[in-house]
């Protein structure tokens, strides 16, 4: 079940780990709509909810989804271990590193790392 939680005074929409895969702009819009309706500033999507194509940058799925979140001014957090994806792709490692430098899209390993990022 999706829930809204406040972490360090920041409203965060937490997507459930179970559910349909998020594999494109339409799926992203569903998350954006629900998160925005609830007043969230960030949407947290478990890595296992993302379709495998998200992690293959040549498909452009990741770029399309990230851009959709940016267009709606909603931060995106991918939560969980994605090391099996980054191990085989230097492009994906670079993408993750660049995203984590910004304030729009983060890849975090666990809830503790998310908590730290939201502190300030």
CSV table of C-alpha atoms in Angstrom, one decimal, residues 1-2 46 91 104 113:
chain,number,residue,atom,x,y,z
A,1,UNK,CA,0.0,0.0,0.0
A,2,UNK,CA,1.3,3.5,-0.9
A,46,UNK,CA,11.5,0.6,-4.7
A,91,UNK,CA,26.9,4.4,-18.3
A,104,UNK,CA,15.8,16.0,-8.5
A,113,UNK,CA,20.4,6.8,3.5
